[in-house]
Tab-separated table of C-alpha atoms and ligand atoms in Angstrom:
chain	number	residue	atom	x	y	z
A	297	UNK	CA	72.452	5.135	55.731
A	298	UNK	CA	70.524	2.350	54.414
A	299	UNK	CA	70.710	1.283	51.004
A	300	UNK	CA	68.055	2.287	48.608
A	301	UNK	CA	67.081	-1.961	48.039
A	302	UNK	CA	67.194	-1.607	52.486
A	303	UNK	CA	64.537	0.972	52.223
A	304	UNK	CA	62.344	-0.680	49.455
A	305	UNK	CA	61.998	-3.817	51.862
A	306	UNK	CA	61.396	-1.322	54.262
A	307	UNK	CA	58.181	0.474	52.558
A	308	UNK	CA	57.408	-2.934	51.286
A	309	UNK	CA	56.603	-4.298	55.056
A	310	UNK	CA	55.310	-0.829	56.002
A	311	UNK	CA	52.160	-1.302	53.080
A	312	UNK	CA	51.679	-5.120	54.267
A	313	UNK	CA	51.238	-3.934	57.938
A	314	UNK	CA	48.871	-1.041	56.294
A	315	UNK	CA	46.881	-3.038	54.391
A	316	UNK	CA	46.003	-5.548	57.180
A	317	UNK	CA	44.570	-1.966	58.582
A	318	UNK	CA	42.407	-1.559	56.144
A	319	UNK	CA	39.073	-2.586	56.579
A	320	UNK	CA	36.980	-1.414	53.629
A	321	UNK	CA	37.040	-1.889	50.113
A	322	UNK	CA	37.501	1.728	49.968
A	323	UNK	CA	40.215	1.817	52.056
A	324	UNK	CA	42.427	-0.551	50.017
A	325	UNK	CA	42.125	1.997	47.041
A	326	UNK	CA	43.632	4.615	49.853
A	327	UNK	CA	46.294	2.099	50.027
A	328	UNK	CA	47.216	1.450	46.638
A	329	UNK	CA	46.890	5.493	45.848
A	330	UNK	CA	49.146	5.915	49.320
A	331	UNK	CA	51.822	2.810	48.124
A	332	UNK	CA	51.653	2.385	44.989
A	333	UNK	CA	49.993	4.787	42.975
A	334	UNK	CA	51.552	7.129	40.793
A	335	UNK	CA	51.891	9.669	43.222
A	336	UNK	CA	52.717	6.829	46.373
A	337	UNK	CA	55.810	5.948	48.096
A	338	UNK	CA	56.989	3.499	46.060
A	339	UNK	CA	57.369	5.965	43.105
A	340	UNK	CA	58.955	8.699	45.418
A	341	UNK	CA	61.649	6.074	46.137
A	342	UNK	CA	62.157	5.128	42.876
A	343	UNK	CA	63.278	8.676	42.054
A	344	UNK	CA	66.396	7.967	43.933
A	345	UNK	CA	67.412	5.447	41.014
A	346	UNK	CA	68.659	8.421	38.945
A	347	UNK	CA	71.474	9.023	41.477
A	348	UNK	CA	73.076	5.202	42.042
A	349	UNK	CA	75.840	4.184	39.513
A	350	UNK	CA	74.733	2.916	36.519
A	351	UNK	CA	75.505	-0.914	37.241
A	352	UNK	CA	73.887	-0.874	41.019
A	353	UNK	CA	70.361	0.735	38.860
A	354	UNK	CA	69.257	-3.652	37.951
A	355	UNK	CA	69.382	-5.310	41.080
A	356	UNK	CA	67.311	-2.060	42.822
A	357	UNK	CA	64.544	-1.774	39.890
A	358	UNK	CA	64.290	-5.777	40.108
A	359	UNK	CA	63.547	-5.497	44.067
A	360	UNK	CA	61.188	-2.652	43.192
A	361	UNK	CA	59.608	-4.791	41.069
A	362	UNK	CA	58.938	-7.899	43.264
A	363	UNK	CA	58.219	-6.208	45.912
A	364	UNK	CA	55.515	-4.035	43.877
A	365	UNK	CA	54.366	-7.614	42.659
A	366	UNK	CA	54.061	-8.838	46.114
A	367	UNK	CA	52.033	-5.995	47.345
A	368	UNK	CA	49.774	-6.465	44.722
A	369	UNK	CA	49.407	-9.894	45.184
A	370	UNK	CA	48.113	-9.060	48.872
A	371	UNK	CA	46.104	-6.070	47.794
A	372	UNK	CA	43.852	-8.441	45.715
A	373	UNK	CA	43.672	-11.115	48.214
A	374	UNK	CA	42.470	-8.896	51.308
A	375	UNK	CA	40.148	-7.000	48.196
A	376	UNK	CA	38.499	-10.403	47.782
A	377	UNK	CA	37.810	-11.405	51.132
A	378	UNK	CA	36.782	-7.924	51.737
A	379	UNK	CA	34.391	-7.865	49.043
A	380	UNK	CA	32.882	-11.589	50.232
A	381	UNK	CA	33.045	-10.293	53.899
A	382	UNK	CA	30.492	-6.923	52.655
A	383	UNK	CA	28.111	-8.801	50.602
A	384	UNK	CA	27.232	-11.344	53.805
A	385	UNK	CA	26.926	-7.995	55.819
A	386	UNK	CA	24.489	-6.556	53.340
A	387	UNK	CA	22.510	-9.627	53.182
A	388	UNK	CA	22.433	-10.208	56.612
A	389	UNK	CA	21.533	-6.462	57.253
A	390	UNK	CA	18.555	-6.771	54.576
A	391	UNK	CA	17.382	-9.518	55.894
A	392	UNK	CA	16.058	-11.114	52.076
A	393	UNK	CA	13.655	-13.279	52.498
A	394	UNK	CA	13.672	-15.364	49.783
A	395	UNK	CA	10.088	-16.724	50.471
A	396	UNK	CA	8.579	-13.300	49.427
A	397	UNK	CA	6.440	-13.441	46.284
A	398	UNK	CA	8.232	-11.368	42.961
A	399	UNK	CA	6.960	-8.057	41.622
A	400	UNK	CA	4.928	-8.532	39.375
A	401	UNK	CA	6.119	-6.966	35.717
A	402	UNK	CA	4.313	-4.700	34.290
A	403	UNK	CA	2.670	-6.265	31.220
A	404	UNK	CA	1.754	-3.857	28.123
A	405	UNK	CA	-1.127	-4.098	26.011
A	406	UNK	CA	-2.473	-3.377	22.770
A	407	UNK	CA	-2.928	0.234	22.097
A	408	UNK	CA	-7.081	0.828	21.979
A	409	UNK	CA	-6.595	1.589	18.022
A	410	UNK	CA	-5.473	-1.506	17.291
A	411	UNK	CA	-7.871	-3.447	19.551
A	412	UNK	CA	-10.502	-1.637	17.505
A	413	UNK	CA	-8.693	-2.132	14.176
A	414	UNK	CA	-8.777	-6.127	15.030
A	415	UNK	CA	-11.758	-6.692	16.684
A	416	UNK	CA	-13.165	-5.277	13.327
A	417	UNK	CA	-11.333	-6.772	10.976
A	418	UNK	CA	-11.700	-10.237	12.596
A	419	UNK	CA	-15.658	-10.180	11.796
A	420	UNK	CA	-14.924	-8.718	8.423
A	421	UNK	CA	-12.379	-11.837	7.840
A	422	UNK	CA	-14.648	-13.955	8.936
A	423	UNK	CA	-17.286	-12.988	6.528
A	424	UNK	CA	-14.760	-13.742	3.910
A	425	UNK	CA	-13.099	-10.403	3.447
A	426	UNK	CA	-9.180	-10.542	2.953
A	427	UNK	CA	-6.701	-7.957	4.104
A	428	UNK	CA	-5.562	-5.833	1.184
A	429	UNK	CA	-1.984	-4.107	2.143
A	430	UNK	CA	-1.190	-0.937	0.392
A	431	UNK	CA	0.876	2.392	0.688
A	432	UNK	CA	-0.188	5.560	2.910
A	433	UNK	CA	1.886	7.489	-0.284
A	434	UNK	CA	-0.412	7.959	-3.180
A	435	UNK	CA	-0.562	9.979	-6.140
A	436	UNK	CA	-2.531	12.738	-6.423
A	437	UNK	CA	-4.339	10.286	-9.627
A	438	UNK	CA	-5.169	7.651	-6.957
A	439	UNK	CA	-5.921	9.297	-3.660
A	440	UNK	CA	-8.650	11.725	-6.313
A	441	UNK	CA	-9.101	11.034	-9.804
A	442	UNK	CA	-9.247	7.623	-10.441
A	443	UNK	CA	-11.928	7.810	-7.845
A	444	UNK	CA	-13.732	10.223	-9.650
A	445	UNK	CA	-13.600	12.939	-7.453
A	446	UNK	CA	-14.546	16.132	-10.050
A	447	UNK	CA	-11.474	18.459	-10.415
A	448	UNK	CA	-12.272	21.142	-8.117
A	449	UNK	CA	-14.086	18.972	-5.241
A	450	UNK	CA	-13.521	20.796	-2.087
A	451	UNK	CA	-11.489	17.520	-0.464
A	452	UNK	CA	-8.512	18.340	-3.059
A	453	UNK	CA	-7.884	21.756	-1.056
A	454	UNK	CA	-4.797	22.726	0.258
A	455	UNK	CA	-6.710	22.025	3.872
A	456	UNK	CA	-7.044	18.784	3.857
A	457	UNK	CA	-4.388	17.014	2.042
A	458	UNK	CA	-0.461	16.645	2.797
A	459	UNK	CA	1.768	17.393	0.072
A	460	UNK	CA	5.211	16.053	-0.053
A	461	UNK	CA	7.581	18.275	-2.331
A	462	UNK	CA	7.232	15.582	-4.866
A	463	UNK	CA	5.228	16.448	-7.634
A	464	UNK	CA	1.445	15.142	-7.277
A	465	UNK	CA	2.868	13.110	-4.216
A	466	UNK	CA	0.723	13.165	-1.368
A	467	UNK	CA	-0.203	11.312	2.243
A	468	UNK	CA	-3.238	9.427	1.285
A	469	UNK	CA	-6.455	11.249	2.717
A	470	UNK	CA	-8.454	7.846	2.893
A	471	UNK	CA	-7.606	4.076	2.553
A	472	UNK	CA	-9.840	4.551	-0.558
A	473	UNK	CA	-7.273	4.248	-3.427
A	474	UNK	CA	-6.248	0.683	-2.060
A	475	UNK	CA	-9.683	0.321	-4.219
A	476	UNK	CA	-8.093	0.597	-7.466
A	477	UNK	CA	-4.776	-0.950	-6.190
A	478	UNK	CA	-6.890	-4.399	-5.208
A	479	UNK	CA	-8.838	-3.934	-8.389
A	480	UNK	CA	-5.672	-3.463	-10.598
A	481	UNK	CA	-4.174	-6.486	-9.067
A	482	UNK	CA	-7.136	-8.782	-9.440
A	483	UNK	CA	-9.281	-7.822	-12.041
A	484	UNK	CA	-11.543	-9.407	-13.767
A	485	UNK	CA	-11.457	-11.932	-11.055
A	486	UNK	CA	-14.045	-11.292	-8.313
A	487	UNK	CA	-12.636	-9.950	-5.401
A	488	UNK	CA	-13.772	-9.061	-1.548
A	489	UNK	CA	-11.005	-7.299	0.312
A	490	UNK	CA	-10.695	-4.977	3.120
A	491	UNK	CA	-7.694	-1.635	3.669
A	492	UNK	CA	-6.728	-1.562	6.992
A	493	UNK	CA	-4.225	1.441	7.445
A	494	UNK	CA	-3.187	5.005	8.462
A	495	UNK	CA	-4.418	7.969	6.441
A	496	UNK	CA	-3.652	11.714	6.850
A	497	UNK	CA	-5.527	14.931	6.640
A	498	UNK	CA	-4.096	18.308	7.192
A	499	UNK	CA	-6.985	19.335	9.668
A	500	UNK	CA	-6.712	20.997	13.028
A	501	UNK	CA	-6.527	18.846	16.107
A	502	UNK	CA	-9.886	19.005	18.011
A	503	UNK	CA	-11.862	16.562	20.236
A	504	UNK	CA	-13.096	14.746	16.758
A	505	UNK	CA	-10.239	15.266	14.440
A	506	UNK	CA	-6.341	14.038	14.342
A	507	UNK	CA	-3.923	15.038	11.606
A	508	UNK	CA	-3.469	11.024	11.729
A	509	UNK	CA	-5.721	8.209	12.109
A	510	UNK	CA	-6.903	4.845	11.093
A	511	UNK	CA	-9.360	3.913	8.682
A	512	UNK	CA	-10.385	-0.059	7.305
A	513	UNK	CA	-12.015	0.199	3.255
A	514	UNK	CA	-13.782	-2.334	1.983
A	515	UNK	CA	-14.156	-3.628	-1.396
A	516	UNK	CA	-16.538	-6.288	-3.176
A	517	UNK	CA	-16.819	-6.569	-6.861
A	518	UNK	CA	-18.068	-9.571	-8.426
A	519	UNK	CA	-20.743	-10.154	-11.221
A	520	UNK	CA	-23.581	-10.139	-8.942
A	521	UNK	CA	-23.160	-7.753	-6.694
A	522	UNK	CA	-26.116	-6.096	-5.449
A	523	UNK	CA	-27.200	-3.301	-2.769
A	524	UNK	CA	-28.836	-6.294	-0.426
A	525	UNK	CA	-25.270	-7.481	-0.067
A	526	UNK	CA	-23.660	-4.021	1.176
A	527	UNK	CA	-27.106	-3.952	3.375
A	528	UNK	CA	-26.414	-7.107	4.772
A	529	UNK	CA	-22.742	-7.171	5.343
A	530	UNK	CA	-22.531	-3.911	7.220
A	531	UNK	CA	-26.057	-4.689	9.154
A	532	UNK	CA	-24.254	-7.933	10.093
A	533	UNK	CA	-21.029	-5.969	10.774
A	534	UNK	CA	-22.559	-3.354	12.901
A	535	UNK	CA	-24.577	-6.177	14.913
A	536	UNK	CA	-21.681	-7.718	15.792
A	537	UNK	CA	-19.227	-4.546	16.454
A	538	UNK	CA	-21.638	-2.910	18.404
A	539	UNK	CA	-24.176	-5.500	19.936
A	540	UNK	CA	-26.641	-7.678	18.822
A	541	UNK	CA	-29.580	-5.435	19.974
A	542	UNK	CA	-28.527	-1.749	18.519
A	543	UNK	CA	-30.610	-0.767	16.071
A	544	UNK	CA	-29.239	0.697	12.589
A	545	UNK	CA	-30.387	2.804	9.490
A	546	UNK	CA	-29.101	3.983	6.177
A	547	UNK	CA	-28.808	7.297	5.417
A	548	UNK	CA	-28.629	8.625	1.676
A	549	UNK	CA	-25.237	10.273	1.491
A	550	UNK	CA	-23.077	11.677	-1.050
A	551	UNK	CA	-19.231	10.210	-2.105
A	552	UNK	CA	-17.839	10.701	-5.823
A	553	UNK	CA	-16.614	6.828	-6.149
A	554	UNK	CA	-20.183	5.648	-5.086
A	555	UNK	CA	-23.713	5.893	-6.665
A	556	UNK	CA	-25.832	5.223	-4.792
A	557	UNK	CA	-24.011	5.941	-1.328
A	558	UNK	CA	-25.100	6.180	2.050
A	559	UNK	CA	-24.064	6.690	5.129
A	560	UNK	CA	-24.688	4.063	8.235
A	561	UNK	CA	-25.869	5.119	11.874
A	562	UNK	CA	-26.555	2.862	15.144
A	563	UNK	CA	-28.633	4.250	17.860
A	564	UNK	CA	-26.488	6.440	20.004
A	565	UNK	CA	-24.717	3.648	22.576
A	566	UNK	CA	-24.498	6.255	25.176
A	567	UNK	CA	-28.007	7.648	25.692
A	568	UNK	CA	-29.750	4.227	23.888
A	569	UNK	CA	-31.845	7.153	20.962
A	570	UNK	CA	-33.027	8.916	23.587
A	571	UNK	CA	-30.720	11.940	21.980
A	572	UNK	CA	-27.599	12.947	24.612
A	573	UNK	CA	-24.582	15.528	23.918
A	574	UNK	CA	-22.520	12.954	22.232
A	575	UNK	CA	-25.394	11.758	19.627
A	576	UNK	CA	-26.454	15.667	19.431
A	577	UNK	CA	-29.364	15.084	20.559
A	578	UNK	CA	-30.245	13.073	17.483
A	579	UNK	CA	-30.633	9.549	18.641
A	580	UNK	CA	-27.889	8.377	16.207
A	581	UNK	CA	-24.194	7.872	16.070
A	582	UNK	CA	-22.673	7.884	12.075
A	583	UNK	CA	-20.249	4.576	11.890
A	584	UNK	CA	-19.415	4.693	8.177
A	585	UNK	CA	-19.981	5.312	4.455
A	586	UNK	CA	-20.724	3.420	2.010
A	587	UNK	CA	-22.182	2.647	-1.450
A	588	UNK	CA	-22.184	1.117	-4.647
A	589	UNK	CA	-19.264	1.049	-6.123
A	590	UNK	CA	-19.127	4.126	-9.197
A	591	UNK	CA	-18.783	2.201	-12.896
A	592	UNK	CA	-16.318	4.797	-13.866
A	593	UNK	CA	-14.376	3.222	-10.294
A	594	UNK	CA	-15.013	0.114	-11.723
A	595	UNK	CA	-13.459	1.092	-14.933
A	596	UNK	CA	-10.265	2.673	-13.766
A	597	UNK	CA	-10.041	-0.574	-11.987
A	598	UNK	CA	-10.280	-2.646	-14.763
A	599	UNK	CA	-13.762	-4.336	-14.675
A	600	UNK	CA	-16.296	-4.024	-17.200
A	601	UNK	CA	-19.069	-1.715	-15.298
A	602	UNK	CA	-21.723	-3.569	-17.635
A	603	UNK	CA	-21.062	-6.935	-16.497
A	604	UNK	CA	-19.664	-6.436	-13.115
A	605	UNK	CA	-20.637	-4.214	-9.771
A	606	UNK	CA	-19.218	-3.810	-6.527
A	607	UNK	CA	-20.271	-2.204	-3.187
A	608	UNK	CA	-17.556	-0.161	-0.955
A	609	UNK	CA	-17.435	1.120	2.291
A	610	UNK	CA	-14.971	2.748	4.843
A	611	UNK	CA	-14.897	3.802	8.666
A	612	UNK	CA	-12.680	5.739	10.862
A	613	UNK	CA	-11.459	3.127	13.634
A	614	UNK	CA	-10.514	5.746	16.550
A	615	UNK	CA	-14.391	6.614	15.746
A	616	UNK	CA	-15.594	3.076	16.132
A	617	UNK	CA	-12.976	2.511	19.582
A	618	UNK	CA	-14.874	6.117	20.529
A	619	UNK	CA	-18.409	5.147	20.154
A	620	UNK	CA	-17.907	1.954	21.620
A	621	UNK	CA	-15.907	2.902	24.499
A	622	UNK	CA	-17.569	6.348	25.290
A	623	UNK	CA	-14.343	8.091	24.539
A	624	UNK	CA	-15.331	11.491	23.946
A	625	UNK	CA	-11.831	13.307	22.448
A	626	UNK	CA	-9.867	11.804	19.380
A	627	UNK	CA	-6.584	13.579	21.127
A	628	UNK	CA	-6.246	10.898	23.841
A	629	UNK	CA	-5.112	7.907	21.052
A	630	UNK	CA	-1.996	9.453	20.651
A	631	UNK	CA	-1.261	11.469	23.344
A	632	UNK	CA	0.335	8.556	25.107
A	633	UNK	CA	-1.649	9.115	28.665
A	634	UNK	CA	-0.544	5.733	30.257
A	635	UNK	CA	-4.036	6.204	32.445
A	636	UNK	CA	-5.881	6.376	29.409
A	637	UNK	CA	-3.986	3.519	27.571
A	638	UNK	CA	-4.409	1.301	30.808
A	639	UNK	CA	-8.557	1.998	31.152
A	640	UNK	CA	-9.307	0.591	27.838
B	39	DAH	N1	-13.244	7.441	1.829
B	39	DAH	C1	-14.325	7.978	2.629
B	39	DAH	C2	-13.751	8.944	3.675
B	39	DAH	O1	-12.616	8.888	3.965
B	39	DAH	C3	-15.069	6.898	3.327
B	39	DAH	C4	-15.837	6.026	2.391
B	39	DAH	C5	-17.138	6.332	2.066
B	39	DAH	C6	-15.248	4.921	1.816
B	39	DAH	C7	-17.865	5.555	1.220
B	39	DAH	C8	-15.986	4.113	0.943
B	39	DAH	C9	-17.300	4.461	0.646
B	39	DAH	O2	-15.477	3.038	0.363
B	39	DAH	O3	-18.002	3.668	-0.208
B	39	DAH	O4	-14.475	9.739	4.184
């Protein structure tokens, strides 16, 4: 019978001959499963060690050992040139044609909000406003009193504002207290700043109202300051946000931080006044509000109402993309359609 080392040189040609067989990549893990693997041949001899003497067990574990050595050698070898031998079959079988043009990649874009929320912010810059930044968490004594709403105005309900568990804590309901926080900061110094941010209102989710949206305040206060200027800078805004040709009106209005206020219309973009579903049949779209700014406002914010006034004003922006897109239901902004994010 042969010796155990005889039979290990044995196997060891056995595998070479196999491997030169095999003729997928595939195939050589057969191999090295079949040979080598824990379960192979190579281990099955191996259990024969436990029955040589002692002092023979060496010189057949060190044969083993080359020869395992050796087959692995080969086994990556024919693995390599197998591996080279596939990827020239697969490029030859697809044929790449390296003259083709690329896919294109699809670019993104910016979400309509914040088109909206730039475009009008850039003419507001540009007439000298600066960009105020400040927190959508208020107190209850910003978000309401310091703006003078009365105690038991129907805006502090339970409906419309977010609470946190926080005492007096709350999601601001309107960029509106950035007022006082832009006054605080820069009073008595005149100032001409606009809010730009998210506000929050605890309202069900219809075609014209999110839980969520955007809203840009502005602020003037100087010594001054008269109703003209509000006239002028939102006549001047509106021509520009919504077309040199659209006419415009002020409408008296009602807001606690503004005496007088009003509220500003175009003529309905859709229908041009002639009165449609959108403008209710009333010729008129409502853009923002706006007034002069309330001298107990004024106060809270540190200016002396007797020597200084201000005018405010503040808009919803999904409102403004809305109007001037024709988008007729809030819901789409955030629902993440990707047809309705592409079309605008
Ligand atoms: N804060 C008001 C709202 O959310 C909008 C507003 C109206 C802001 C008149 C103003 C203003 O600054 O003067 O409905």
């Amino acid at each position: 019978m042969s010796t155990l080392v005889e039979q290990l040189e044995a196997l060891g040609r056995e595998a070479t001959a196999a491997l030169a067989e095999a003729k997928t990549t595939p195939e050589t893990e057969a191999w090295y499963s079949e040979y080598l693997g824990r379960k192979g041949k190579m281990t099955g001899l191996l259990r024969g060690l436990g029955q040589l003497p002692a002092e023979e067990r060496p010189a057949v574990g060190k044969a083993a050992n080359e020869i395992k050595v050796a087959l692995e050698a080969v086994l990556q070898e024919r693995q390599a040139a197998l591996a080279q031998a596939e990827m020239e079959a697969a490029l030859a079988a697809e044929g790449i044609d390296v003259t083709m043009p690329g896919r294109r990649p699809q670019m993104g874009k910016l979400h309509p909000t914040n088109q909206t929320l730039r475009e009008a912010c850039t003419i507001l810059t540009h007439m000298g406003f600066q960009i105020f930044d400040s927190a959508e968490v208020e107190t209850d004594e910003l978000n309401f009193e310091l703006l003078n709403f009365p105690p038991d105005h129907p805006a502090r309900d339970m409906q419309d504002t977010f609470f946190t568990t926080k005492k007096d804590v709350i999601l601001r309901t309107h960029t509106s207290p950035g007022q006082i926080h832009a006054m605080r900061q820069y009073a008595p110094e005149p100032i001409r700043v606009i809010l730009p941010g998210k506000v929050y209102r605890k309202e069900d989710v219809t075609a014209r109202s999110e839980m969520m949206f955007y809203q840009i305040e502005g602020l003037a206060v100087g010594r001054n300051i008269t109703f003209s200027d509000l006239k002028g800078t939102l006549l001047n805004f509106a021509n520009q946000m919504y077309g040199d040709g659209r006419k415009s009106r002020f409408r008296k209005s009602y807001f606690p931080f503004t005496e007088p206020s009003v509220e500003v219309d175009v003529d309905c973009i859709l229908c041009g006044g002639k009165g449609c579903r959108v403008c209710k049949y009333s010729g008129w779209l409502e853009i923002l509000g706006a007034g002069m700014v309330h001298p107990i406002v004024l106060k809270n914010g540190g200016y002396d109402p007797t020597v200084y006034s201000g005018f405010a004003f503040g808009m919803g922006i999904e409102r403004q993309a809305m109007l001037k897109r024709g988008v007729d239901d809030i819901r789409y902004f955030y629902s993440n359609d990707v047809r309705f994010l592409e079309r605008l």
